[in-house]
Amino acid sequence: MNADNLAGDINASLNPEQRTAAECIEGPVMLVAGAGTGKTKTLIHRCATMIKSGISPINILMVTFTNKAATEMRERLREMVGDSASHITAGTFHSVVYREMLSRYPDSSYLAEQGIDMANVGIMSDADSRKLLKESFEELGLPAKAYCDEHSIGLSDLDSQMGWARSRGYSLAEYRYQRVSGNEEVNPDFALVVEELWELYSQKCRAAGGIDFDDVLVVCAHMLEREPTIADSLGQRFRYLMLDEYQDTNPVQMRIMDAIARQHRNLFVVGDEKQSIYAFRGSDIQVIIGFLGRYQDAQIINMIRNYRSAPPVIECANAIAAAMNQRVPNSDGQLLAEAKIEPTPVSYYEFGNDLREASFIAGGIAKRLKAGVTGKNIAVLYRSRPIKQELERQLIAQGIPYLLEGDTAFFQRAEVRDTVALLRFVFQPWDNMAALRVLGSVSLGVSVNKVNAGLGQDSTVYEFLQAESDKRLKTTKAGIAPRTAAAKKVRAFLDVVDRTRECYEHFDDAEVLVKFVAEIWRIFFLPRVESAAKRATASQAQESVDLRKQNVGFVLEQFQEALGRGLTAEQAIEDLVLMAQASPDMDEEQDGKVRLMTMHASKGLEYDYLYVMGADSESLSAKEAEHFNDIEENRRLFYVAVTRAKRELCVTWSCQRLQHGQTLSTEQSPFVAEVLQHTGAGVVRG
C-alpha cells in the first residue's frame, strides 16, 4: 500500500526515517529505534496513516510493554484520527492474549485437553500465584526436599527455572523432554525437582479456577500451533500487527505473533537491541537479532536521530554501543545528537569509599535544588538497591526529599490486594483464590484452614460459605433452630455480596455499584484495619487508617472509571489485575522529590540531571558474569542508564564499598574504561 498521497499531511512533521516507517504498511518491517529517537510518535503516526488510508482500525493490533503505554498511544492517536482510535486493539501481551485470543476461543480442543474452561477461569494475580507456588513447594516429596537442602536450593531458584522454561514456550511435558534429551541448559537432577513443583502448582491453579501470567502465553502459543485455523482466524481479524519494545520479547511471545502473521506477514516490530536488559524476566535478544532470519524479505529502518540528550551524553552512549557484540544486522548503533541543548561534558568521579561518593552526590543534588531545579528533574541510578543505602542516609541528613521509584508497589499493599480480591469475589464468585483472600481479611467465624479442609475437589468457596451460612444450633425445642453466630455473619456477608452482583446484573449505574462495594469494605474489612492500627500510636493509627481508606478509594475509582468506559465488571477486574505491577505514588508533593531507582527501573524515563552511581567493578561489570550473554547484557544496562540523561550526566564509583557487612576493594567498571578510552575523557578523584 502506498500511503504517501493518502496520509502525507499528517506525516509532514516526521523526519525522513520516521516518515518511511510510518508509511511502510505492508509486509514485515523492523524499525530499529535508538534511544530518544521518537519511536512512540512514529508508532502513532503509522497507526494514523493506516486508518487514514482506509484500513479498518479493528484490523490493527498494537502490543506494548505496559498498559500505560497502550493508553497513552490510544489517546494521542485519538487526537489525530478521532473516535476511530477507540477501535484499535492495544495492550500488553498478557492482556491481549487473554482477552482477544484465549477468551474468544473457549471451544478450542487444546484448551479442553488441558482442562481449561475459559467460562470459569480467571487470570491470577502475582500474589495468588506466589501463594500456590509456596504451597506446592511445601508439598514436595522427601527426595526433592533432600535435594534442595543438600544444594541450598530455594523456591525462588525453582520458580526462576520454571519462568525460563515457560518464556520459551515449554509445557511441562516439553520441559521434561528437554531433560531426557540432554539439553545442556537443563540440569537433569535439578529439572526433576522443577517438574515435581510444576505439576503440583499446575494442579492447584486448575483447582482454584485460575491461570497465571506465564501460562496465559504458553497455553496460547500451543493452541495456535496445534490449531492453525484459530491462528488464521486471528490473522484475518488482526491483519496489521505492531509490536513495541521488541528487544524485550521472549520466544513464546515471538511464536504467538509469528503464528498470527503467517498468512498476511504484516508484522511491524519496533525495538533497539542495545536496550535489551530483561533476560532475567525471560526476554531473549536473539528474538530481535533473528528477525531477519525468519523474515528474510523484511525491510529494516534505522532511526538514529536522538532528540533527548546533549551531544556529550550521546558521545558516551555511542562509546558503549561501539563495544557491543550482539547487534542487529545492517546497523552500527551510533546515534546522532539532534537536541538543541547547551553541551556540558560528562563527568567521571572516583572516590576512596562509598561514603564520600554518596556525600558528593547528595551535595551536588542540594546545589541543584538550591539553584531552582525541581526535584523530579534529578535522578540517581544504580545497579542494585544496596548501593544507594549510604546515599539515602546522606539525603536524609541534608533534608533532601526523595522518592524510591519501584521499591514500594501500590498494588502489593494488603488493603489494595484485599479490595481487588473483594471485587473478584463479588463478580466472579467461583474465584476460589479471591474468596480465600477475602476470608482471611474479614471476621466471619470461618477460617481459611477450615475451608481448605472441608472444600470438595469440584466445589467453590462460595458454595462452602453458603452451606456454612445455614448451620443451626443444636436444640431439642420444637421449631427451627436458630443459626449459629458464625452462620449469621456469613449469611449477612453473602447477602450484601449477592445483592451487589444482582445490582450489577439489573442496573447500569457504576457509581451506585461502587458505593455498594465500598460499603462492604467498610462493614467487613475496616474493623480489621482499625484493630491492626491500634498497635501504633494514636496519631500514627489514624494516619494508617486514613491512608488505607484512600488506597481502597483509589482502587474503586479505577474500577468505576473502567465501567464508565464500557468495560464489563469482569474486564474491569482483569484491568486491575493486569496493571498491578506498580503503584501510583499517592504523595501530592512528589514533584519536589529527587528520584532514586535501579537502572532497570529507569527504562523509558528521562531526566535533566542524572547521576549513575556505583559504576565500579563489583557493582557494574562482567566480574560476576559467567557467560558471554551476561557480559553483553550488563554493558547494555549501562547504556540504558546513561541514555536517560538529557542535559548533564555524572558517573561515579568508589574504590571501597561496604557490601553484606564487609568492605570490598573495587575499581572502575570495565565498561567505564571502554568509554574513557573511546572518548578520551578524564577522571576526577575525590
XYZ file of C-alpha atoms in Angstrom:
686
model
C 0.000 0.000 0.000
C 1.322 3.435 -0.929
C 0.368 5.825 1.847
C 2.246 8.843 0.507
C -0.705 10.652 -1.049
C -3.330 9.475 1.390
C -1.592 10.498 4.589
C 1.179 12.846 3.554
C -0.136 15.815 5.532
C -0.275 14.078 8.890
C 3.328 12.920 8.491
C 4.760 16.282 7.474
C 6.385 16.769 10.900
C 8.343 13.497 10.752
C 11.973 13.198 9.807
C 12.850 11.011 6.776
C 13.386 7.792 8.769
C 10.262 8.302 10.863
C 8.202 9.024 7.767
C 9.471 5.936 5.982
C 8.481 3.815 8.982
C 5.047 5.455 9.267
C 4.235 4.901 5.596
C 5.681 1.398 5.140
C 2.490 -0.551 5.774
C 2.613 -3.923 4.022
C 4.897 -6.862 4.756
C 7.397 -7.481 7.554
C 9.218 -4.391 8.826
C 11.767 -3.916 11.596
C 12.191 -0.403 12.964
C 15.455 -0.165 14.905
C 14.659 2.845 17.083
C 17.560 4.140 19.137
C 17.122 5.868 22.496
C 15.318 9.208 22.235
C 14.593 8.914 18.506
C 10.817 9.359 18.724
C 9.549 5.813 18.334
C 6.266 6.473 20.156
C 5.465 9.362 17.842
C 6.351 7.185 14.855
C 4.128 4.334 16.028
C 1.179 6.672 16.476
C 1.696 8.237 13.057
C 1.868 4.786 11.498
C -1.482 3.856 13.067
C -2.988 7.140 11.885
C -1.568 6.582 8.395
C -3.195 3.167 8.172
C -6.569 4.461 9.336
C -6.441 7.497 7.026
C -5.511 5.145 4.174
C -8.723 3.180 4.619
C -7.593 0.306 6.825
C -10.224 -0.521 9.417
C -8.963 0.134 12.960
C -10.465 -3.197 14.075
C -7.824 -4.876 11.904
C -4.955 -3.222 13.810
C -3.322 -4.842 16.841
C -0.695 -2.937 18.820
C 1.179 -4.741 21.584
C 3.007 -2.553 24.103
C 5.236 -3.247 27.102
C 2.860 -1.604 29.620
C -0.830 -0.772 29.833
C 0.170 2.838 30.467
C 1.955 2.955 27.104
C -1.093 1.497 25.347
C -3.377 4.089 26.931
C -1.042 6.946 26.032
C -0.785 5.816 22.397
C -4.533 5.424 22.047
C -5.147 8.901 23.481
C -2.575 10.531 21.208
C -3.947 8.623 18.233
C -7.434 9.911 19.054
C -6.118 13.466 18.680
C -5.123 12.608 15.111
C -7.976 10.427 13.838
C -10.825 10.955 16.289
C -13.031 8.167 17.625
C -11.556 5.617 15.211
C -8.696 5.297 17.699
C -11.065 3.588 20.131
C -11.491 0.645 17.776
C -7.883 -0.481 17.520
C -6.804 -3.253 19.888
C -3.913 -2.140 22.081
C -2.475 -3.576 25.257
C 0.239 -5.699 26.810
C 0.954 -9.216 25.615
C -0.845 -10.755 28.581
C -3.974 -8.616 28.326
C -4.257 -9.022 24.541
C -3.631 -12.764 24.591
C -6.053 -13.395 27.444
C -8.891 -11.222 26.165
C -8.561 -11.386 22.408
C -7.231 -14.913 21.938
C -7.917 -17.357 24.753
C -11.259 -15.893 25.819
C -12.552 -15.724 22.243
C -11.911 -19.401 21.522
C -13.323 -21.232 24.563
C -14.224 -24.254 22.410
C -10.590 -24.904 21.489
C -9.808 -28.609 21.599
C -6.388 -27.816 23.061
C -7.933 -25.849 25.940
C -10.299 -28.737 26.595
C -7.374 -31.157 26.570
C -5.619 -29.005 29.183
C -8.727 -28.852 31.363
C -9.147 -25.120 30.860
C -12.734 -23.878 30.808
C -12.483 -20.206 29.878
C -16.000 -19.586 31.191
C -14.803 -20.454 34.688
C -11.152 -19.424 34.651
C -9.770 -16.127 35.909
C -6.310 -14.659 35.457
C -4.458 -14.931 38.749
C -2.684 -12.076 40.487
C 1.006 -12.361 41.320
C 0.122 -12.683 44.996
C -2.211 -15.621 44.343
C 0.378 -17.296 42.125
C 3.057 -16.944 44.790
C 0.729 -18.394 47.411
C 0.005 -21.515 45.377
C 3.660 -21.866 44.437
C 4.674 -21.711 48.080
C 2.087 -24.356 48.977
C 3.383 -26.570 46.176
C 6.968 -26.160 47.380
C 5.957 -27.216 50.879
C 4.290 -30.348 49.458
C 7.361 -31.591 47.564
C 8.276 -35.212 48.270
C 11.116 -36.156 50.585
C 13.689 -36.837 47.801
C 13.028 -33.434 46.262
C 13.260 -31.691 49.642
C 16.501 -33.510 50.426
C 17.977 -32.426 47.084
C 17.010 -28.810 47.747
C 18.517 -28.892 51.231
C 21.744 -30.506 50.014
C 22.241 -27.972 47.211
C 20.840 -24.904 49.044
C 18.043 -24.544 46.509
C 15.099 -22.351 47.424
C 11.694 -21.716 45.948
C 12.986 -18.695 44.035
C 15.534 -20.901 42.222
C 12.869 -23.356 41.127
C 10.453 -20.568 40.182
C 13.157 -18.891 38.108
C 13.739 -22.108 36.165
C 10.002 -22.525 35.582
C 9.865 -18.946 34.345
C 12.768 -19.541 31.983
C 11.147 -22.680 30.574
C 7.775 -21.065 30.076
C 9.306 -17.949 28.490
C 10.482 -20.338 25.791
C 7.017 -21.779 25.443
C 7.756 -25.115 27.073
C 4.860 -27.023 28.539
C 5.661 -29.345 31.440
C 5.876 -32.274 29.018
C 8.220 -30.368 26.726
C 10.432 -29.332 29.633
C 10.603 -32.967 30.687
C 11.667 -33.820 27.152
C 14.456 -31.236 27.336
C 15.795 -33.053 30.388
C 15.519 -36.509 28.885
C 17.046 -35.445 25.567
C 20.105 -33.959 27.268
C 19.593 -30.223 26.691
C 22.724 -28.578 28.105
C 20.641 -25.728 29.525
C 18.745 -28.147 31.770
C 20.424 -29.813 34.770
C 18.731 -33.253 34.931
C 18.647 -33.637 38.734
C 17.519 -30.063 39.264
C 14.934 -30.445 36.491
C 13.320 -33.414 38.259
C 12.537 -31.180 41.238
C 11.290 -28.403 38.949
C 8.969 -30.870 37.212
C 7.511 -32.057 40.511
C 6.900 -28.479 41.662
C 5.470 -27.519 38.277
C 2.987 -30.398 38.315
C 1.791 -29.642 41.843
C 1.462 -25.952 41.039
C -0.486 -26.581 37.817
C -2.928 -28.813 39.659
C -3.517 -26.142 42.287
C -4.055 -23.453 39.647
C -6.665 -25.534 37.850
C -8.392 -26.462 41.123
C -8.558 -22.767 42.048
C -10.065 -21.893 38.670
C -7.047 -19.784 37.761
C -4.406 -19.350 35.106
C -1.218 -17.430 35.826
C 0.613 -14.883 33.684
C 3.178 -17.271 32.233
C 0.588 -19.917 31.477
C -1.537 -17.411 29.558
C 1.188 -17.120 26.930
C 2.306 -20.763 26.888
C -1.238 -22.062 26.512
C -1.977 -19.584 23.733
C 1.184 -20.446 21.789
C 0.358 -24.142 21.901
C -3.269 -23.535 20.998
C -2.292 -21.553 17.899
C 0.282 -24.118 16.814
C -1.946 -27.113 17.463
C -4.971 -25.449 15.847
C -3.703 -23.303 12.954
C -7.290 -22.468 11.962
C -7.512 -20.348 15.121
C -4.254 -18.600 14.230
C -5.580 -17.926 10.737
C -8.859 -16.625 12.157
C -6.921 -14.197 14.349
C -4.819 -13.262 11.334
C -7.969 -12.367 9.432
C -9.096 -10.149 12.280
C -5.696 -8.609 13.031
C -4.284 -8.033 9.566
C -1.737 -5.489 10.809
C 0.384 -6.360 13.828
C 2.597 -3.826 15.624
C 4.921 -4.842 18.468
C 6.692 -2.262 20.605
C 9.835 -2.938 22.700
C 10.667 -5.949 20.550
C 14.100 -6.290 22.166
C 12.311 -7.388 25.357
C 10.266 -10.105 23.657
C 10.716 -13.728 24.667
C 10.447 -16.818 22.436
C 6.874 -17.712 23.421
C 5.663 -14.189 22.586
C 7.507 -14.416 19.288
C 5.789 -17.728 18.499
C 2.346 -16.258 19.158
C 2.808 -13.269 16.861
C 4.565 -15.268 14.146
C 1.648 -17.724 14.139
C -0.918 -14.940 13.655
C 1.164 -13.246 10.955
C 1.930 -16.423 8.996
C -0.633 -15.720 6.279
C -0.501 -11.932 5.737
C 3.049 -11.321 7.099
C 2.117 -7.733 8.024
C 4.299 -7.682 11.121
C 5.841 -4.367 12.224
C 8.293 -4.644 15.119
C 9.980 -1.770 16.950
C 12.977 -2.192 19.179
C 16.597 -1.464 19.951
C 18.847 -4.409 20.663
C 21.167 -2.037 22.574
C 18.452 -1.704 25.228
C 17.687 -5.404 25.761
C 18.074 -5.731 29.552
C 15.380 -8.141 30.744
C 16.913 -11.597 30.276
C 16.169 -12.275 33.944
C 12.477 -11.986 33.050
C 12.855 -14.375 30.136
C 13.405 -11.966 27.238
C 15.874 -13.157 24.603
C 17.898 -10.744 22.473
C 18.086 -13.415 19.765
C 14.393 -12.764 19.001
C 15.157 -9.298 17.624
C 18.538 -10.263 16.196
C 16.981 -13.251 14.430
C 14.063 -11.334 12.897
C 15.765 -11.166 9.501
C 16.350 -14.899 9.597
C 12.624 -15.532 9.998
C 11.545 -12.740 7.634
C 14.276 -12.552 5.023
C 12.301 -10.093 2.902
C 11.804 -7.690 5.804
C 12.559 -4.008 5.407
C 14.963 -2.627 8.040
C 14.630 1.040 9.005
C 17.169 2.662 11.344
C 16.164 5.694 13.424
C 19.337 7.279 14.805
C 18.450 10.947 15.381
C 18.339 11.459 19.152
C 16.159 14.384 20.282
C 16.605 13.813 24.016
C 20.216 14.177 25.087
C 23.036 16.714 24.844
C 25.923 15.817 22.481
C 28.353 14.768 25.280
C 25.772 12.254 26.570
C 25.371 10.849 23.058
C 29.153 10.566 22.738
C 29.225 8.481 25.928
C 26.344 6.284 24.731
C 27.968 5.741 21.337
C 31.171 4.642 23.037
C 29.275 1.971 24.954
C 27.439 0.866 21.801
C 30.692 0.557 19.880
C 31.858 -2.133 22.316
C 28.705 -4.251 21.984
C 28.972 -7.601 20.222
C 25.307 -8.664 19.924
C 23.893 -6.473 17.188
C 21.085 -6.311 14.633
C 22.462 -6.675 11.071
C 22.932 -3.517 8.994
C 23.126 -1.148 11.975
C 26.199 0.330 13.658
C 24.181 1.607 16.603
C 25.612 5.112 16.562
C 23.223 7.940 17.439
C 23.189 11.490 16.055
C 22.684 14.281 18.598
C 19.797 16.465 17.403
C 18.708 18.012 20.723
C 19.254 21.758 20.989
C 20.851 21.612 24.438
C 23.909 23.535 25.630
C 26.636 20.857 25.899
C 28.160 20.106 29.290
C 30.914 17.458 29.356
C 30.077 14.167 31.025
C 31.911 13.984 34.356
C 33.536 10.873 35.825
C 34.379 10.771 39.549
C 36.291 8.177 41.570
C 36.136 8.190 45.372
C 38.012 6.401 48.118
C 34.876 4.880 49.593
C 31.105 4.812 49.174
C 30.584 7.371 51.972
C 32.485 10.014 50.002
C 30.683 9.023 46.816
C 27.269 9.381 48.480
C 28.228 12.652 50.164
C 29.361 14.105 46.831
C 26.114 13.139 45.066
C 23.948 14.463 47.908
C 25.880 17.725 47.900
C 25.505 18.078 44.135
C 21.782 17.486 44.382
C 21.460 20.060 47.160
C 23.161 22.667 44.961
C 20.820 21.893 42.074
C 17.743 22.220 44.257
C 19.027 25.489 45.742
C 19.534 26.786 42.201
C 15.855 26.211 41.481
C 15.889 22.806 39.766
C 12.737 20.803 40.551
C 13.448 17.530 42.318
C 11.668 15.377 39.751
C 14.216 16.509 37.129
C 17.101 14.949 39.067
C 17.669 11.203 39.293
C 20.224 8.793 40.713
C 20.536 5.356 39.110
C 22.301 2.279 40.487
C 22.727 -1.360 39.528
C 21.145 -2.811 42.673
C 19.312 -1.384 45.682
C 22.008 -1.928 48.371
C 24.266 0.543 46.542
C 22.065 3.504 47.439
C 21.789 2.842 51.180
C 24.530 5.298 52.118
C 23.080 7.858 49.711
C 19.708 7.583 51.439
C 21.323 8.359 54.770
C 23.090 11.371 53.261
C 19.883 12.689 51.705
C 18.012 12.309 54.982
C 20.812 14.047 56.874
C 20.693 17.001 54.476
C 16.905 17.155 54.453
C 16.649 16.378 50.736
C 13.299 14.849 49.766
C 13.497 11.784 47.548
C 11.278 9.137 46.048
C 12.282 5.491 45.718
C 10.846 4.505 42.377
C 9.812 0.876 42.137
C 10.644 -0.057 45.728
C 7.091 0.119 47.033
C 4.345 -1.253 44.824
C 0.926 0.246 45.442
C -0.912 -2.863 44.331
C 1.086 -5.016 46.737
C -0.336 -3.227 49.792
C -2.578 -5.508 51.836
C -5.672 -3.303 51.685
C -5.310 -2.896 47.922
C -4.947 -6.622 47.330
C -7.942 -7.202 49.625
C -10.068 -4.775 47.611
C -9.161 -6.370 44.296
C -9.944 -9.789 45.798
C -13.302 -8.463 47.039
C -14.193 -7.239 43.546
C -13.205 -10.593 42.092
C -15.310 -12.476 44.641
C -18.360 -10.245 44.204
C -18.430 -10.501 40.418
C -16.715 -13.879 39.993
C -17.994 -15.963 42.933
C -16.339 -19.087 41.536
C -12.879 -17.482 42.046
C -11.549 -19.551 44.931
C -8.269 -17.673 45.308
C -10.089 -14.376 45.695
C -12.585 -15.912 48.115
C -9.817 -17.273 50.335
C -8.060 -13.899 50.309
C -11.298 -12.205 51.370
C -11.963 -14.808 54.038
C -8.526 -14.206 55.539
C -9.197 -10.457 55.772
C -12.613 -10.430 57.457
C -14.018 -11.900 60.665
C -16.863 -14.248 59.796
C -16.112 -17.060 62.215
C -14.950 -19.329 59.389
C -11.209 -19.777 58.978
C -9.278 -20.341 55.773
C -7.957 -23.603 57.233
C -11.486 -24.831 57.829
C -12.454 -24.066 54.245
C -9.342 -25.762 52.857
C -10.021 -28.834 54.964
C -13.683 -29.099 54.020
C -13.681 -27.929 50.405
C -14.527 -30.592 47.864
C -12.448 -31.013 44.712
C -15.081 -29.599 42.361
C -16.784 -27.173 44.746
C -16.171 -23.468 45.305
C -15.524 -21.455 48.451
C -18.727 -19.573 47.702
C -20.723 -22.818 47.834
C -18.930 -23.799 51.037
C -19.871 -20.467 52.624
C -23.477 -20.887 51.523
C -23.595 -24.191 53.383
C -21.933 -22.619 56.429
C -24.484 -19.812 56.431
C -27.293 -22.299 57.080
C -25.787 -24.112 60.045
C -28.079 -24.233 63.064
C -27.687 -24.570 66.788
C -28.494 -27.986 68.218
C -31.715 -27.794 70.170
C -34.425 -30.135 71.413
C -37.138 -27.493 71.342
C -39.797 -27.547 68.702
C -39.403 -25.372 65.636
C -36.447 -24.405 63.514
C -33.220 -23.910 65.443
C -31.567 -20.507 65.053
C -28.397 -20.098 63.015
C -25.041 -20.214 64.731
C -23.217 -16.929 65.334
C -20.791 -17.693 62.504
C -23.653 -18.628 60.190
C -25.328 -15.284 60.837
C -22.158 -13.396 59.949
C -21.586 -15.440 56.809
C -25.231 -15.021 55.780
C -25.038 -11.247 56.239
C -21.860 -11.095 54.186
C -23.199 -13.255 51.353
C -26.432 -11.262 51.293
C -24.670 -7.984 50.539
C -22.337 -9.687 48.061
C -25.256 -11.256 46.208
C -27.258 -8.040 46.220
C -24.294 -6.127 44.793
C -23.940 -8.634 41.986
C -27.694 -8.510 41.315
C -27.499 -4.710 41.185
C -24.826 -5.007 38.523
C -26.888 -7.514 36.531
C -30.016 -5.362 36.514
C -28.845 -1.753 36.679
C -26.298 0.231 34.656
C -25.036 2.639 37.307
C -21.320 2.343 38.048
C -21.381 4.934 40.839
C -24.086 3.121 42.795
C -22.357 -0.204 42.254
C -19.061 1.089 43.625
C -20.882 2.519 46.640
C -22.210 -0.981 47.341
C -18.696 -2.424 47.236
C -17.323 0.423 49.369
C -19.980 -0.313 51.971
C -18.990 -3.990 52.036
C -15.390 -2.954 52.687
C -16.439 -0.503 55.411
C -18.569 -3.063 57.252
C -16.437 -6.183 56.919
C -12.832 -5.094 56.216
C -12.378 -1.779 58.037
C -12.699 -3.243 61.578
C -9.617 -5.404 60.973
C -7.692 -2.401 59.623
C -8.625 -0.283 62.644
C -7.711 -3.094 65.025
C -4.270 -3.507 63.455
C -3.680 0.255 63.501
C -4.311 0.444 67.253
C -0.954 -1.202 67.858
C 0.702 2.072 66.770
C 0.482 5.482 68.483
C -2.836 7.303 68.273
C -1.702 9.741 65.580
C 0.055 7.029 63.577
C -3.000 4.786 63.881
C -5.294 7.406 62.392
C -2.793 8.173 59.625
C -2.551 4.460 58.858
C -6.329 4.029 58.668
C -6.784 7.171 56.566
C -4.060 6.075 54.135
C -5.647 2.667 53.714
C -9.044 4.223 53.111
C -7.513 6.451 50.438
C -5.883 3.441 48.779
C -9.136 1.477 48.764
C -10.927 4.506 47.374
C -8.369 4.776 44.583
C -8.896 1.129 43.559
C -12.661 1.577 43.500
C -12.288 4.791 41.481
C -10.255 2.856 38.919
C -12.949 0.177 38.813
C -15.711 2.757 38.397
C -13.769 4.560 35.662
C -13.320 1.277 33.782
C -17.051 0.564 33.983
C -17.689 4.086 32.734
C -15.586 3.294 29.657
C -17.965 0.475 28.815
C -15.971 -2.424 30.210
C -17.782 -5.266 31.904
C -17.110 -5.915 35.578
C -15.007 -8.928 34.596
C -12.927 -6.844 32.174
C -12.516 -4.064 34.737
C -11.231 -6.614 37.257
C -8.830 -8.021 34.658
C -7.580 -4.448 34.172
C -6.835 -4.139 37.874
C -5.031 -7.492 37.997
C -3.031 -6.758 34.851
C -1.970 -3.290 35.959
C -0.915 -4.487 39.413
C 2.779 -4.385 38.567
C 3.436 -0.990 40.074
C 1.651 1.512 42.257
C 0.917 5.177 41.546
C 2.505 7.368 44.184
C -0.121 8.905 46.440
C 2.102 11.786 47.612
C 0.886 15.140 46.307
C 4.381 16.636 46.848
C 6.162 14.124 44.659
C 7.278 16.708 42.052
C 9.733 18.150 44.559
C 11.400 14.820 45.228
C 14.627 13.576 43.676
C 14.202 10.170 42.013
C 16.215 7.156 43.142
C 15.889 3.914 41.197
C 17.651 0.928 39.743
C 18.915 1.075 36.187
C 16.271 -1.449 35.188
C 13.510 0.707 36.661
C 14.725 3.742 34.687
C 13.861 2.223 31.312
C 11.677 4.606 29.306
C 12.324 7.599 31.604
C 14.460 10.708 31.170
C 15.938 13.346 33.489
C 17.671 16.687 33.012
C 20.345 15.899 35.590
C 21.448 12.315 36.078
C 23.882 10.562 38.392
C 24.913 6.976 37.657
C 26.485 5.767 40.898
C 28.252 2.536 41.775
C 29.923 2.211 38.360
C 32.629 0.004 39.851
C 33.947 -3.445 39.028
C 31.843 -5.153 41.718
C 28.542 -3.396 41.095
C 28.581 -2.815 37.337
C 30.809 -5.136 35.417
C 31.324 -8.532 33.904
C 33.171 -9.720 37.005
C 30.359 -11.968 38.231
C 29.136 -12.844 34.742
C 29.700 -16.475 33.838
C 28.525 -16.230 30.263
C 29.141 -14.011 27.252
C 25.419 -13.131 27.176
C 25.601 -11.825 30.758
C 28.580 -9.606 29.954
C 26.760 -8.136 26.983
C 23.573 -7.522 28.968
C 25.463 -5.722 31.733
C 27.001 -3.452 29.110
C 23.566 -2.760 27.618
C 22.271 -1.925 31.096
C 24.951 0.746 31.419
C 23.890 2.072 28.005
C 20.251 2.308 29.095
C 21.300 4.171 32.233
C 23.363 6.880 30.532
C 20.780 7.461 27.782
C 18.268 8.578 30.449
C 20.258 11.831 30.783
C 19.104 14.927 28.909
C 21.355 17.831 29.973
C 24.059 16.630 32.346
C 25.451 13.205 33.218
C 27.748 12.315 36.103
C 29.182 8.795 36.514
C 30.641 7.867 39.912
C 32.272 4.911 41.647
C 34.315 4.209 44.764
C 37.426 2.137 45.416
C 35.961 0.627 48.562
C 32.345 -0.363 49.097
C 30.572 -1.876 52.067
C 28.654 -4.966 50.965
C 26.962 -7.530 53.238
C 28.881 -6.123 56.202
C 32.266 -6.445 54.502
C 34.493 -3.836 52.892
C 35.271 -4.710 49.278
C 38.082 -3.230 47.234
C 36.899 -2.207 43.789
C 37.918 -0.290 40.711
C 36.177 1.379 37.807
C 33.892 -0.851 35.752
C 35.477 -2.144 32.542
C 32.529 -0.570 30.741
C 33.573 2.825 32.090
C 37.127 2.102 30.956
C 35.844 1.460 27.427
C 34.105 4.849 27.405
C 37.140 6.702 28.734
C 39.361 5.126 26.105
C 36.891 5.869 23.303
C 36.168 9.481 24.292
C 39.481 10.498 25.857
C 37.671 11.836 28.933
C 39.465 12.154 32.263
C 38.605 11.067 35.794
C 38.301 13.389 38.790
C 39.393 11.737 42.047
C 37.595 12.951 45.122
